[in-house]
Structure formats: C-alpha cells, structure tokens
Amino acid sequence: MNDSAPVRADRFDTKIAVLLREDLETWQRLNVTAFLVSGLGREVPEVIGEPYEDADGVPYLPMFRQPVLVFEGTKETLTASHARVLSRALPRAVFTSDLFATGNDRDNRAAVRAVRTAELDLVGLAVHGPRNAVDKALKGARMHP
C-alpha cells in the first residue's frame, strides 16, 4: 500500500469507539470523550501512531493511528453495551456521573471503586477491539450527530 494514499476507517481490523449517554450537555460530551480515549493509548499501545513533525522540524506528540468513532445512546443502551464489552473482555474505559463532581485522578478512581459494576451510573464508555466485536458490543447505539 502506498504510504501517501488515504486510509479509510473501514480499512482497519480494529475499531476505537466511544459511547456517550444521550442526555449529556455538550461540554460534558467533549470532556468525557477526551478522558475516555486517554486510557486506550496506554493499555493498547499499538493504536498510537508515530510522532508528528512540521516542515520546520517542530515535533508534536503522536496520536491514534485510526479514527475514533463516537456513538450515543440511552442509559439502558450504555448499560447493555458495558455488559457486552465486559463479556468479550475488550479493553475499555468508563466515565460515571460521579466523576463530574471530582477534581482529580485519585478521587476519580475512588469514585469508580466505590460502586459495584452493575450499579455504575455510566455516562461514557470507550472500547477498542476487533471491528466485529466492537460493533456487537455497541448494538443499539447510533452515531453521534
């Protein structure tokens, strides 16, 4: 394949997807998405591409090598998708409503740790895995407008 040719999202064997609860405010959607995808690069390093550099030689951080697809759904869709992601053991990150009230990483982790899996009030979920497995896990979700 020619390195200069564009690569379409459907050409990847894997998928990075974020599922957001449909009732979030715009600022919450953006914040939750940013937080959720930040965990994937550490746990799934192959999703990170090479560093960037502009024509003047100024370096920039590497980013995902493939698109991040953003979906939305009801609270029930999010809960069902979370259960399917867990059953498939896909790499995942969660954002619960409790995290809107915390202000740091330590308190975020404590807020999630304090709630049993089935009782998490999920507002966002990020997942990476084989395309087919991610599609099945997010069944019922729709592309974010």
PDB file of C-alpha atoms in Angstrom:
ATOM      1  CA  MET A   1       0.000   0.000   0.000  1.00  0.00           C
ATOM      2  CA  ASN A   2       1.228   3.498  -0.831  1.00  0.00           C
ATOM      3  CA  ASP A   3       2.022   5.427   2.405  1.00  0.00           C
ATOM      4  CA  SER A   4       0.707   8.640   0.862  1.00  0.00           C
ATOM      5  CA  ALA A   5      -2.657   7.125  -0.071  1.00  0.00           C
ATOM      6  CA  PRO A   6      -5.509   7.963   2.309  1.00  0.00           C
ATOM      7  CA  VAL A   7      -6.601   5.152   4.623  1.00  0.00           C
ATOM      8  CA  ARG A   8     -10.327   4.811   5.166  1.00  0.00           C
ATOM      9  CA  ALA A   9     -11.719   3.955   8.607  1.00  0.00           C
ATOM     10  CA  ASP A  10     -13.205   0.735   7.258  1.00  0.00           C
ATOM     11  CA  ARG A  11      -9.715  -0.488   6.299  1.00  0.00           C
ATOM     12  CA  PHE A  12      -8.717  -1.175   9.913  1.00  0.00           C
ATOM     13  CA  ASP A  13      -9.206  -4.593  11.505  1.00  0.00           C
ATOM     14  CA  THR A  14      -9.885  -2.908  14.838  1.00  0.00           C
ATOM     15  CA  LYS A  15     -12.141  -0.131  15.990  1.00  0.00           C
ATOM     16  CA  ILE A  16     -11.863   2.596  18.621  1.00  0.00           C
ATOM     17  CA  ALA A  17     -15.316   3.651  19.754  1.00  0.00           C
ATOM     18  CA  VAL A  18     -16.767   5.944  22.392  1.00  0.00           C
ATOM     19  CA  LEU A  19     -20.366   5.589  23.527  1.00  0.00           C
ATOM     20  CA  LEU A  20     -21.891   8.610  25.267  1.00  0.00           C
ATOM     21  CA  ARG A  21     -25.159   8.845  27.117  1.00  0.00           C
ATOM     22  CA  GLU A  22     -27.522  10.944  25.004  1.00  0.00           C
ATOM     23  CA  ASP A  23     -28.573  13.303  27.810  1.00  0.00           C
ATOM     24  CA  LEU A  24     -25.142  14.887  28.367  1.00  0.00           C
ATOM     25  CA  GLU A  25     -24.514  18.591  27.864  1.00  0.00           C
ATOM     26  CA  THR A  26     -22.148  19.494  25.007  1.00  0.00           C
ATOM     27  CA  TRP A  27     -19.256  20.356  27.348  1.00  0.00           C
ATOM     28  CA  GLN A  28     -19.768  17.030  29.140  1.00  0.00           C
ATOM     29  CA  ARG A  29     -19.685  15.071  25.873  1.00  0.00           C
ATOM     30  CA  LEU A  30     -16.372  16.646  24.911  1.00  0.00           C
ATOM     31  CA  ASN A  31     -14.861  16.223  28.372  1.00  0.00           C
ATOM     32  CA  VAL A  32     -15.984  12.605  28.737  1.00  0.00           C
ATOM     33  CA  THR A  33     -14.709  11.694  25.268  1.00  0.00           C
ATOM     34  CA  ALA A  34     -11.283  13.190  25.953  1.00  0.00           C
ATOM     35  CA  PHE A  35     -10.959  11.405  29.285  1.00  0.00           C
ATOM     36  CA  LEU A  36     -12.140   8.062  27.932  1.00  0.00           C
ATOM     37  CA  VAL A  37      -9.795   7.829  24.957  1.00  0.00           C
ATOM     38  CA  SER A  38      -6.789   8.889  27.025  1.00  0.00           C
ATOM     39  CA  GLY A  39      -6.673   5.456  28.659  1.00  0.00           C
ATOM     40  CA  LEU A  40      -6.643   3.428  25.463  1.00  0.00           C
ATOM     41  CA  GLY A  41      -3.178   4.530  24.310  1.00  0.00           C
ATOM     42  CA  ARG A  42      -1.528   3.287  27.483  1.00  0.00           C
ATOM     43  CA  GLU A  43      -3.203  -0.100  27.543  1.00  0.00           C
ATOM     44  CA  VAL A  44      -3.308  -0.675  23.786  1.00  0.00           C
ATOM     45  CA  PRO A  45      -0.097   0.996  22.553  1.00  0.00           C
ATOM     46  CA  GLU A  46      -0.500  -0.325  19.007  1.00  0.00           C
ATOM     47  CA  VAL A  47      -3.324   2.198  18.465  1.00  0.00           C
ATOM     48  CA  ILE A  48      -0.810   5.052  18.696  1.00  0.00           C
ATOM     49  CA  GLY A  49       0.899   6.193  15.504  1.00  0.00           C
ATOM     50  CA  GLU A  50       4.257   7.854  15.025  1.00  0.00           C
ATOM     51  CA  PRO A  51       5.122  11.368  16.271  1.00  0.00           C
ATOM     52  CA  TYR A  52       4.341  14.302  14.002  1.00  0.00           C
ATOM     53  CA  GLU A  53       6.710  16.981  12.774  1.00  0.00           C
ATOM     54  CA  ASP A  54       6.010  20.107  10.762  1.00  0.00           C
ATOM     55  CA  ALA A  55       8.101  21.436   7.869  1.00  0.00           C
ATOM     56  CA  ASP A  56      10.235  23.468  10.299  1.00  0.00           C
ATOM     57  CA  GLY A  57      11.143  20.368  12.297  1.00  0.00           C
ATOM     58  CA  VAL A  58       8.951  21.219  15.295  1.00  0.00           C
ATOM     59  CA  PRO A  59       7.915  17.899  16.884  1.00  0.00           C
ATOM     60  CA  TYR A  60       4.375  17.029  18.007  1.00  0.00           C
ATOM     61  CA  LEU A  61       3.014  14.155  20.031  1.00  0.00           C
ATOM     62  CA  PRO A  62       1.790  11.022  18.302  1.00  0.00           C
ATOM     63  CA  MET A  63      -1.946  10.418  18.059  1.00  0.00           C
ATOM     64  CA  PHE A  64      -4.212   7.485  17.345  1.00  0.00           C
ATOM     65  CA  ARG A  65      -3.404   5.835  14.028  1.00  0.00           C
ATOM     66  CA  GLN A  66      -7.087   5.297  13.277  1.00  0.00           C
ATOM     67  CA  PRO A  67     -10.302   7.277  13.676  1.00  0.00           C
ATOM     68  CA  VAL A  68     -12.250   7.362  16.927  1.00  0.00           C
ATOM     69  CA  LEU A  69     -15.930   6.750  16.229  1.00  0.00           C
ATOM     70  CA  VAL A  70     -18.328   8.430  18.640  1.00  0.00           C
ATOM     71  CA  PHE A  71     -21.780   6.992  19.333  1.00  0.00           C
ATOM     72  CA  GLU A  72     -24.638   7.928  21.623  1.00  0.00           C
ATOM     73  CA  GLY A  73     -27.404   6.024  23.298  1.00  0.00           C
ATOM     74  CA  THR A  74     -29.762   5.848  26.219  1.00  0.00           C
ATOM     75  CA  LYS A  75     -28.696   4.938  29.718  1.00  0.00           C
ATOM     76  CA  GLU A  76     -30.051   1.443  29.041  1.00  0.00           C
ATOM     77  CA  THR A  77     -28.035   1.134  25.820  1.00  0.00           C
ATOM     78  CA  LEU A  78     -24.899   2.168  27.680  1.00  0.00           C
ATOM     79  CA  THR A  79     -25.528  -0.369  30.463  1.00  0.00           C
ATOM     80  CA  ALA A  80     -26.151  -3.188  27.977  1.00  0.00           C
ATOM     81  CA  SER A  81     -23.093  -2.242  25.918  1.00  0.00           C
ATOM     82  CA  HIS A  82     -20.947  -2.172  29.052  1.00  0.00           C
ATOM     83  CA  ALA A  83     -22.066  -5.710  29.928  1.00  0.00           C
ATOM     84  CA  ARG A  84     -21.258  -6.921  26.402  1.00  0.00           C
ATOM     85  CA  VAL A  85     -17.837  -5.231  26.459  1.00  0.00           C
ATOM     86  CA  LEU A  86     -17.083  -6.968  29.760  1.00  0.00           C
ATOM     87  CA  SER A  87     -18.284 -10.352  28.483  1.00  0.00           C
ATOM     88  CA  ARG A  88     -15.959 -10.009  25.477  1.00  0.00           C
ATOM     89  CA  ALA A  89     -13.048  -8.842  27.685  1.00  0.00           C
ATOM     90  CA  LEU A  90     -12.418  -5.863  25.374  1.00  0.00           C
ATOM     91  CA  PRO A  91     -10.057  -3.079  26.538  1.00  0.00           C
ATOM     92  CA  ARG A  92     -12.311  -0.372  27.945  1.00  0.00           C
ATOM     93  CA  ALA A  93     -12.525   2.848  29.916  1.00  0.00           C
ATOM     94  CA  VAL A  94     -15.549   4.120  31.820  1.00  0.00           C
ATOM     95  CA  PHE A  95     -16.779   7.519  32.916  1.00  0.00           C
ATOM     96  CA  THR A  96     -19.506   7.663  35.547  1.00  0.00           C
ATOM     97  CA  SER A  97     -21.729  10.564  36.551  1.00  0.00           C
ATOM     98  CA  ASP A  98     -19.865  10.727  39.876  1.00  0.00           C
ATOM     99  CA  LEU A  99     -16.729  11.918  38.074  1.00  0.00           C
ATOM    100  CA  PHE A 100     -18.348  15.258  37.266  1.00  0.00           C
ATOM    101  CA  ALA A 101     -18.113  16.068  40.993  1.00  0.00           C
ATOM    102  CA  THR A 102     -14.442  15.140  41.450  1.00  0.00           C
ATOM    103  CA  GLY A 103     -11.439  17.212  40.541  1.00  0.00           C
ATOM    104  CA  ASN A 104      -8.507  14.850  40.301  1.00  0.00           C
ATOM    105  CA  ASP A 105      -7.414  11.381  39.232  1.00  0.00           C
ATOM    106  CA  ARG A 106      -7.222   9.931  42.752  1.00  0.00           C
ATOM    107  CA  ASP A 107     -10.795  10.962  43.560  1.00  0.00           C
ATOM    108  CA  ASN A 108     -11.980   9.747  40.143  1.00  0.00           C
ATOM    109  CA  ARG A 109     -10.570   6.272  40.790  1.00  0.00           C
ATOM    110  CA  ALA A 110     -12.049   6.227  44.305  1.00  0.00           C
ATOM    111  CA  ALA A 111     -15.482   7.209  42.960  1.00  0.00           C
ATOM    112  CA  VAL A 112     -15.489   4.313  40.489  1.00  0.00           C
ATOM    113  CA  ARG A 113     -14.058   1.874  43.045  1.00  0.00           C
ATOM    114  CA  ALA A 114     -16.875   2.706  45.486  1.00  0.00           C
ATOM    115  CA  VAL A 115     -19.633   1.395  43.187  1.00  0.00           C
ATOM    116  CA  ARG A 116     -20.345  -2.199  42.163  1.00  0.00           C
ATOM    117  CA  THR A 117     -20.128  -2.922  38.430  1.00  0.00           C
ATOM    118  CA  ALA A 118     -23.865  -3.411  37.921  1.00  0.00           C
ATOM    119  CA  GLU A 119     -24.626  -0.155  39.754  1.00  0.00           C
ATOM    120  CA  LEU A 120     -22.239   2.166  37.913  1.00  0.00           C
ATOM    121  CA  ASP A 121     -24.086   5.250  36.615  1.00  0.00           C
ATOM    122  CA  LEU A 122     -22.300   5.226  33.262  1.00  0.00           C
ATOM    123  CA  VAL A 123     -22.267   8.328  31.093  1.00  0.00           C
ATOM    124  CA  GLY A 124     -19.479   7.169  28.776  1.00  0.00           C
ATOM    125  CA  LEU A 125     -17.615   4.097  27.625  1.00  0.00           C
ATOM    126  CA  ALA A 126     -14.577   3.747  25.361  1.00  0.00           C
ATOM    127  CA  VAL A 127     -13.653   0.451  23.794  1.00  0.00           C
ATOM    128  CA  HIS A 128     -11.076  -0.970  21.416  1.00  0.00           C
ATOM    129  CA  GLY A 129     -11.073  -4.319  19.715  1.00  0.00           C
ATOM    130  CA  PRO A 130     -11.802  -6.245  16.570  1.00  0.00           C
ATOM    131  CA  ARG A 131     -14.330  -4.339  14.466  1.00  0.00           C
ATOM    132  CA  ASN A 132     -16.976  -7.047  14.617  1.00  0.00           C
ATOM    133  CA  ALA A 133     -16.679  -7.441  18.409  1.00  0.00           C
ATOM    134  CA  VAL A 134     -16.952  -3.681  18.996  1.00  0.00           C
ATOM    135  CA  ASP A 135     -19.940  -3.453  16.639  1.00  0.00           C
ATOM    136  CA  LYS A 136     -21.713  -6.244  18.537  1.00  0.00           C
ATOM    137  CA  ALA A 137     -20.855  -4.715  21.910  1.00  0.00           C
ATOM    138  CA  LEU A 138     -22.335  -1.345  20.908  1.00  0.00           C
ATOM    139  CA  LYS A 139     -25.503  -2.818  19.391  1.00  0.00           C
ATOM    140  CA  GLY A 140     -28.357  -0.347  19.718  1.00  0.00           C
ATOM    141  CA  ALA A 141     -26.111   2.735  19.793  1.00  0.00           C
ATOM    142  CA  ARG A 142     -26.250   5.281  16.996  1.00  0.00           C
ATOM    143  CA  MET A 143     -23.561   7.503  15.519  1.00  0.00           C
ATOM    144  CA  HIS A 144     -23.222  10.784  17.367  1.00  0.00           C
ATOM    145  CA  PRO A 145     -24.751  13.601  15.317  1.00  0.00           C
TER     146      PRO A 145
END
